[in-house]
Coordinates of C-alpha atoms in Angstrom, one line a residue:
W27 CA 17.9 13.2 -9.4
Y28 CA 21.5 14.1 -9.9
T29 CA 24.8 12.3 -10.3
E30 CA 28.5 12.9 -11.0
G31 CA 31.0 10.8 -12.9
P32 CA 34.0 10.8 -15.3
Y33 CA 32.1 12.9 -17.9
G34 CA 30.8 15.5 -15.5
W35 CA 27.6 16.2 -13.6
A36 CA 24.0 15.7 -14.7
A37 CA 20.4 16.0 -13.3
G38 CA 17.1 14.6 -14.6
S39 CA 13.9 12.8 -13.7
R40 CA 15.4 9.3 -14.1
G41 CA 18.6 7.8 -12.8
E42 CA 19.6 5.5 -15.7
P43 CA 19.9 8.2 -18.4
I44 CA 22.0 10.6 -16.3
L45 CA 24.3 7.7 -15.2
E46 CA 24.9 7.1 -18.9
M47 CA 25.5 10.8 -19.5
V48 CA 28.3 11.0 -16.9
G49 CA 29.9 7.7 -17.8
R50 CA 28.9 5.5 -14.9
E51 CA 27.7 1.9 -14.9
R52 CA 24.2 1.1 -13.6
R53 CA 24.4 -0.8 -10.3
I54 CA 21.7 -1.4 -7.7
S55 CA 22.2 0.3 -4.4
T56 CA 21.7 -2.4 -1.8
A57 CA 21.4 0.1 1.1
A58 CA 18.7 2.2 -0.6
S59 CA 16.9 -1.1 -1.7
N60 CA 17.0 -2.2 2.0
V61 CA 15.3 1.1 3.0
F62 CA 12.7 0.7 0.3
L63 CA 11.9 -2.9 1.4
S64 CA 11.9 -2.0 5.1
Y65 CA 9.5 0.9 4.9
G66 CA 7.6 0.5 1.6
H67 CA 8.9 3.9 0.5
N68 CA 12.4 5.2 -0.3
Y69 CA 12.7 7.5 2.7
S70 CA 16.4 8.2 2.0
D71 CA 17.8 10.7 -0.5
A72 CA 19.6 7.9 -2.3
S73 CA 18.2 6.3 -5.5
L74 CA 17.8 2.6 -5.9
L75 CA 20.7 3.1 -8.3
E76 CA 24.2 3.7 -6.9
H77 CA 25.7 7.2 -7.2
V78 CA 22.3 8.8 -7.9
Y79 CA 20.8 11.2 -5.4
R80 CA 17.5 13.0 -4.9
V81 CA 17.5 16.8 -5.4
P82 CA 16.1 17.9 -2.0
Q83 CA 12.8 19.7 -1.7
R84 CA 12.9 23.5 -1.8
T85 CA 16.3 23.7 -3.3
Q86 CA 17.8 25.2 -6.4
I87 CA 20.8 24.1 -8.5
T88 CA 23.2 26.8 -9.7
T89 CA 25.5 26.0 -12.5
R90 CA 28.4 28.0 -13.8
A91 CA 31.0 27.2 -16.5
G92 CA 34.2 25.7 -15.1
S93 CA 32.8 24.9 -11.6
R94 CA 30.7 22.2 -10.0
P95 CA 27.0 22.9 -9.6
R96 CA 25.9 24.2 -6.2
I97 CA 22.7 23.0 -4.5
S98 CA 21.2 25.4 -2.0
R99 CA 18.0 25.6 0.0
Y100 CA 15.8 28.6 -0.8
A101 CA 13.3 28.0 2.0
T102 CA 13.0 26.0 5.2
I103 CA 9.9 24.0 5.9
Q104 CA 8.7 26.6 8.3
E105 CA 9.3 29.4 5.8
Y106 CA 7.4 27.4 3.2
L107 CA 4.4 26.7 5.4
G108 CA 4.1 30.3 6.8
Q109 CA 2.2 31.4 9.8
E110 CA -0.4 29.0 11.2
V111 CA -4.0 30.3 11.3
H112 CA -5.3 30.4 14.8
C113 CA -8.5 28.4 15.5
A114 CA -10.6 28.6 18.6
D115 CA -11.2 24.9 19.0
R116 CA -11.0 21.5 17.2
D117 CA -14.4 21.9 15.5
E118 CA -13.4 25.3 14.0
R119 CA -10.1 23.8 12.7
L120 CA -11.9 20.8 11.1
A121 CA -14.5 23.1 9.5
M122 CA -11.6 25.3 8.1
C123 CA -9.9 22.2 6.7
A124 CA -13.1 21.0 5.1
D125 CA -13.7 24.3 3.4
R126 CA -10.0 24.4 2.2
L127 CA -10.2 20.9 0.8
T128 CA -13.5 21.6 -1.0
A129 CA -12.1 24.9 -2.5
R130 CA -9.0 23.1 -3.7
I131 CA -11.0 20.3 -5.3
A132 CA -13.4 22.8 -6.9
R133 CA -10.4 24.5 -8.5
Q134 CA -8.9 21.2 -9.7
L135 CA -12.2 20.2 -11.2
Q136 CA -12.3 23.5 -13.1
Y137 CA -9.0 22.6 -14.8
S138 CA -10.0 18.9 -15.6
S139 CA -11.5 18.1 -18.9
H140 CA -12.3 14.5 -18.0
P141 CA -12.2 14.2 -14.2
E142 CA -12.8 10.9 -12.3
V143 CA -12.9 10.5 -8.6
L144 CA -11.6 7.3 -7.2
V145 CA -13.2 5.8 -4.0
T146 CA -11.8 2.8 -2.1
G147 CA -13.9 3.1 1.0
G148 CA -11.0 4.5 3.0
R149 CA -11.1 7.8 4.9
D150 CA -9.1 9.8 2.4
S151 CA -11.1 8.9 -0.7
R152 CA -14.4 9.4 1.2
C153 CA -13.3 12.9 2.1
I154 CA -12.3 13.7 -1.5
A155 CA -15.6 12.2 -2.8
A156 CA -17.7 14.3 -0.4
A157 CA -15.7 17.4 -1.1
A158 CA -16.1 16.9 -4.9
K159 CA -19.8 16.4 -4.5
R160 CA -20.0 19.6 -2.4
A161 CA -18.0 21.4 -5.1
G162 CA -20.6 20.4 -7.7
Y163 CA -19.1 17.2 -9.1
T164 CA -21.7 15.1 -10.9
G165 CA -19.5 12.4 -12.5
V166 CA -18.8 8.8 -11.4
L167 CA -17.1 7.4 -8.4
S168 CA -14.9 4.6 -9.6
T169 CA -13.5 1.6 -7.7
G170 CA -11.2 -1.1 -9.0
G171 CA -10.8 -4.7 -7.8
A172 CA -12.8 -7.9 -7.5
A173 CA -16.6 -7.4 -7.2
D174 CA -16.7 -8.8 -3.7
C175 CA -13.8 -6.9 -2.2
Q176 CA -14.4 -4.4 0.6
D177 CA -13.2 -1.5 -1.6
V178 CA -15.9 -2.1 -4.2
V179 CA -18.6 -2.9 -1.6
I180 CA -18.0 0.2 0.5
G181 CA -17.3 2.4 -2.6
A182 CA -20.8 1.6 -3.9
Q183 CA -22.3 2.6 -0.5
V184 CA -20.4 5.9 -0.6
A185 CA -21.6 6.6 -4.1
S186 CA -25.2 5.8 -3.1
R187 CA -25.0 8.1 0.0
L188 CA -23.6 11.0 -2.2
K189 CA -26.2 10.2 -4.9
L190 CA -23.5 9.7 -7.5
T191 CA -23.0 6.8 -10.0
H192 CA -20.7 4.1 -9.0
L193 CA -18.4 2.6 -11.6
H194 CA -16.8 -0.8 -10.8
T195 CA -13.7 -1.6 -13.0
P196 CA -12.3 -5.1 -12.5
D197 CA -8.9 -3.8 -13.3
R198 CA -6.7 -6.6 -12.0
V199 CA -4.8 -8.4 -14.7
P200 CA -4.9 -12.2 -14.1
M201 CA -1.5 -13.6 -13.3
D202 CA -1.7 -16.0 -16.3
Q203 CA -1.7 -13.0 -18.6
F204 CA 1.6 -11.8 -17.2
S205 CA 3.5 -14.6 -19.0
N206 CA 2.5 -12.8 -22.3
A207 CA 3.4 -9.4 -21.1
V208 CA 7.1 -9.6 -20.3
D209 CA 8.1 -6.7 -22.5
R210 CA 5.4 -4.5 -20.9
L211 CA 6.5 -5.4 -17.4
R212 CA 10.1 -4.8 -18.3
L213 CA 9.1 -1.3 -19.6
W214 CA 7.1 -0.6 -16.4
S215 CA 10.1 -1.6 -14.3
S216 CA 12.5 0.5 -16.5
M217 CA 10.3 3.6 -16.4
S218 CA 9.9 3.5 -12.6
E219 CA 13.5 2.2 -12.0
G220 CA 12.3 -0.4 -9.6
A221 CA 10.1 1.9 -7.4
E222 CA 6.8 0.6 -8.7
V223 CA 5.8 -2.9 -7.4
I224 CA 4.1 -5.6 -9.3
R225 CA 0.7 -5.4 -7.5
H226 CA 0.4 -1.8 -8.8
A227 CA 1.2 -3.0 -12.3
R228 CA -1.6 -5.5 -12.1
A229 CA -4.1 -2.7 -11.5
Y230 CA -3.4 -1.1 -14.9
N231 CA -4.6 -3.6 -17.5
R232 CA -4.4 -1.0 -20.2
F233 CA -0.7 -0.5 -19.7
I234 CA -0.1 -4.3 -19.7
A235 CA -2.2 -4.7 -22.8
G236 CA -0.4 -1.8 -24.6
D237 CA -3.7 0.2 -24.8
V238 CA -2.6 3.5 -23.2
Q239 CA -4.6 6.6 -23.9
P240 CA -3.2 10.1 -23.9
V241 CA -3.0 11.5 -20.3
E242 CA -5.3 14.4 -21.2
K243 CA -8.1 11.9 -21.6
Q244 CA -8.3 11.3 -17.8
Q245 CA -7.7 13.2 -14.6
L246 CA -7.9 11.2 -11.4
F247 CA -8.2 12.5 -7.8
H248 CA -5.7 10.7 -5.5
G249 CA -5.8 10.5 -1.7
L250 CA -2.0 10.8 -1.3
G251 CA -1.2 13.0 1.7
G252 CA -4.4 12.3 3.7
E253 CA -2.3 10.0 6.0
I254 CA -0.5 13.1 7.4
G255 CA -3.7 14.3 9.1
R256 CA -4.2 11.0 10.9
G257 CA -0.6 10.0 11.8
Y258 CA -1.2 6.4 10.7
Y259 CA 2.5 5.5 10.8
Y260 CA 3.0 6.0 14.5
H261 CA -0.4 5.1 15.9
N262 CA 0.9 1.7 17.0
T263 CA 3.7 3.0 19.1
G264 CA 1.7 2.2 22.2
D265 CA 2.8 5.2 24.2
L266 CA 0.9 8.4 23.5
E267 CA 2.9 10.3 26.1
Q268 CA 6.0 10.0 23.9
L269 CA 4.2 11.7 21.1
Y270 CA 3.5 14.7 23.2
T271 CA 7.2 15.2 24.2
A272 CA 9.7 17.3 22.4
D273 CA 12.5 14.7 22.7
Y274 CA 14.3 14.4 19.3
A275 CA 15.7 11.0 20.2
I276 CA 12.2 9.5 20.7
G277 CA 11.2 10.6 17.2
R278 CA 14.3 8.8 15.8
Q279 CA 13.4 5.6 17.8
I280 CA 9.8 5.6 16.5
L281 CA 11.0 6.0 12.9
S282 CA 13.5 3.1 13.3
A283 CA 10.8 0.9 14.9
A284 CA 8.5 1.5 11.9
A285 CA 10.8 -0.7 9.7
K286 CA 9.3 -4.1 8.8
S287 CA 10.5 -6.9 11.0
D288 CA 10.9 -9.2 8.0
A289 CA 13.1 -6.7 6.2
P290 CA 15.3 -5.3 9.0
L291 CA 17.6 -2.4 8.3
M292 CA 21.2 -3.3 7.8
R293 CA 24.1 -1.0 8.8
D294 CA 24.4 0.9 5.5
A295 CA 20.6 1.3 5.2
R296 CA 20.3 2.6 8.8
A297 CA 23.0 5.1 8.0
L298 CA 21.0 6.4 5.1
I299 CA 17.9 6.8 7.3
E300 CA 19.7 8.5 10.1
A301 CA 21.4 10.9 7.6
R302 CA 18.0 11.8 6.3
W303 CA 16.6 12.3 9.8
D304 CA 19.5 14.6 10.7
S305 CA 19.1 16.6 7.5
F306 CA 15.4 16.9 8.0
S307 CA 15.8 18.0 11.6
E308 CA 18.2 20.7 10.5
D309 CA 15.7 21.9 7.9
F310 CA 12.7 21.7 10.1
G311 CA 14.3 22.6 13.5
T312 CA 14.2 20.6 16.7
D313 CA 12.2 23.2 18.6
Q314 CA 9.1 23.2 16.4
G315 CA 6.6 21.3 18.5
T316 CA 6.1 17.8 19.6
V317 CA 7.4 14.4 18.4
A318 CA 4.1 13.8 16.7
H319 CA 4.4 17.0 14.7
W320 CA 8.0 16.2 13.7
L321 CA 6.8 12.8 12.4
D322 CA 4.0 14.4 10.5
M323 CA 6.4 16.7 8.7
F324 CA 8.9 13.9 8.1
F325 CA 6.3 11.7 6.6
W326 CA 5.1 14.5 4.3
Q327 CA 8.6 15.4 3.1
N328 CA 10.1 11.9 2.8
S329 CA 7.2 9.6 2.1
C330 CA 4.4 11.5 0.4
L331 CA 6.6 13.7 -1.8
H332 CA 9.1 10.8 -2.6
W333 CA 6.2 8.4 -3.3
G334 CA 4.5 10.9 -5.5
A335 CA 7.7 11.5 -7.5
D336 CA 8.8 7.9 -7.7
M337 CA 5.7 5.7 -7.8
L338 CA 3.5 8.0 -9.9
S339 CA 6.1 8.1 -12.6
V340 CA 4.7 5.3 -14.6
K341 CA 1.1 6.2 -13.9
S342 CA 1.6 9.7 -15.3
T343 CA 1.9 8.1 -18.7
M344 CA -1.8 7.1 -18.4
Y345 CA -3.5 10.0 -16.6
W346 CA -2.9 13.2 -14.6
A347 CA -3.2 12.8 -10.9
W348 CA -4.6 15.5 -8.6
S349 CA -3.5 15.2 -4.9
P350 CA -5.8 17.6 -3.0
F351 CA -4.5 16.7 0.4
L352 CA -0.9 17.9 -0.4
D353 CA -1.8 21.5 0.4
R354 CA 0.3 23.7 2.7
E355 CA -2.7 25.2 4.4
L356 CA -4.1 21.8 5.3
I357 CA -0.7 20.4 6.3
K358 CA 0.1 23.2 8.7
S359 CA -3.3 23.0 10.2
Y360 CA -2.6 19.4 11.4
R361 CA -0.3 20.7 14.1
G362 CA -3.3 21.7 16.2
L363 CA -4.7 18.1 16.2
D364 CA -3.9 15.9 19.1
P365 CA -2.0 12.6 18.3
D366 CA -4.9 10.6 19.8

């Protein structure tokens, strides 16, 4: 994040400290909060705090005495991804992605002293669990939640199929315990600056109880980014033909329609979203494939990477998180998959 105020310019990983450094008061941004509530992620480049802005991906900040810092992009999305590997057909592409995911997880396991693979029964965690097994993982597959919830039931079935031990952790803090944990919840909210919701806090009973182990004690494998390969955020548009077009305006319409109906975008919030869409299109280019591909890349840059930075901020005090799906070779391979 970065900000500017009466005392100068500052950048850092949290908004509140840098606001204090430059002499600005802390105020909630209603427009950015509206975006957060409407989409479940902060798609915009504005923080939930006024006058605090996100340092864009693939940029550098140049500072010189006597002048304002300059933010410049050192690589476009296309330059970062590089040339796409040609595949003869869909099966070859899927096999290539499977090999890439397995190799990536094998490397991450190599650098994990206490790895633990999470499994919820969803597509992403099943892929990671299978790749970990293929890479030689012999540890547990763990699932949190009530004993009768679908995550736990399916997680146990996945572990059985892979011949790995399933660990069920009933890690939801009962609501009646929250009345005795006000200070911990206030700390959680302060550290995440409002970007971590209470249902996530309930999943970390150790944090609420104040029993937090050093992060090097645990390395978890997270499914963040798997959504990019299945375009889950536009599959209910109802018109596949639109996704095959190269009409920039249709992409904007689909993005706007994805906002929650019970938290509609107000004028200032819509302006933030449209500014981000325009900035992204300039970065990505409006001649780089179909609407579906634009939306894939927008989601990667503005949901996955923002969510990873914002919502894992508190969790990173308890464990290190690997995100195997956030790999450029995998991401650029998705372009060859049809939206349906």
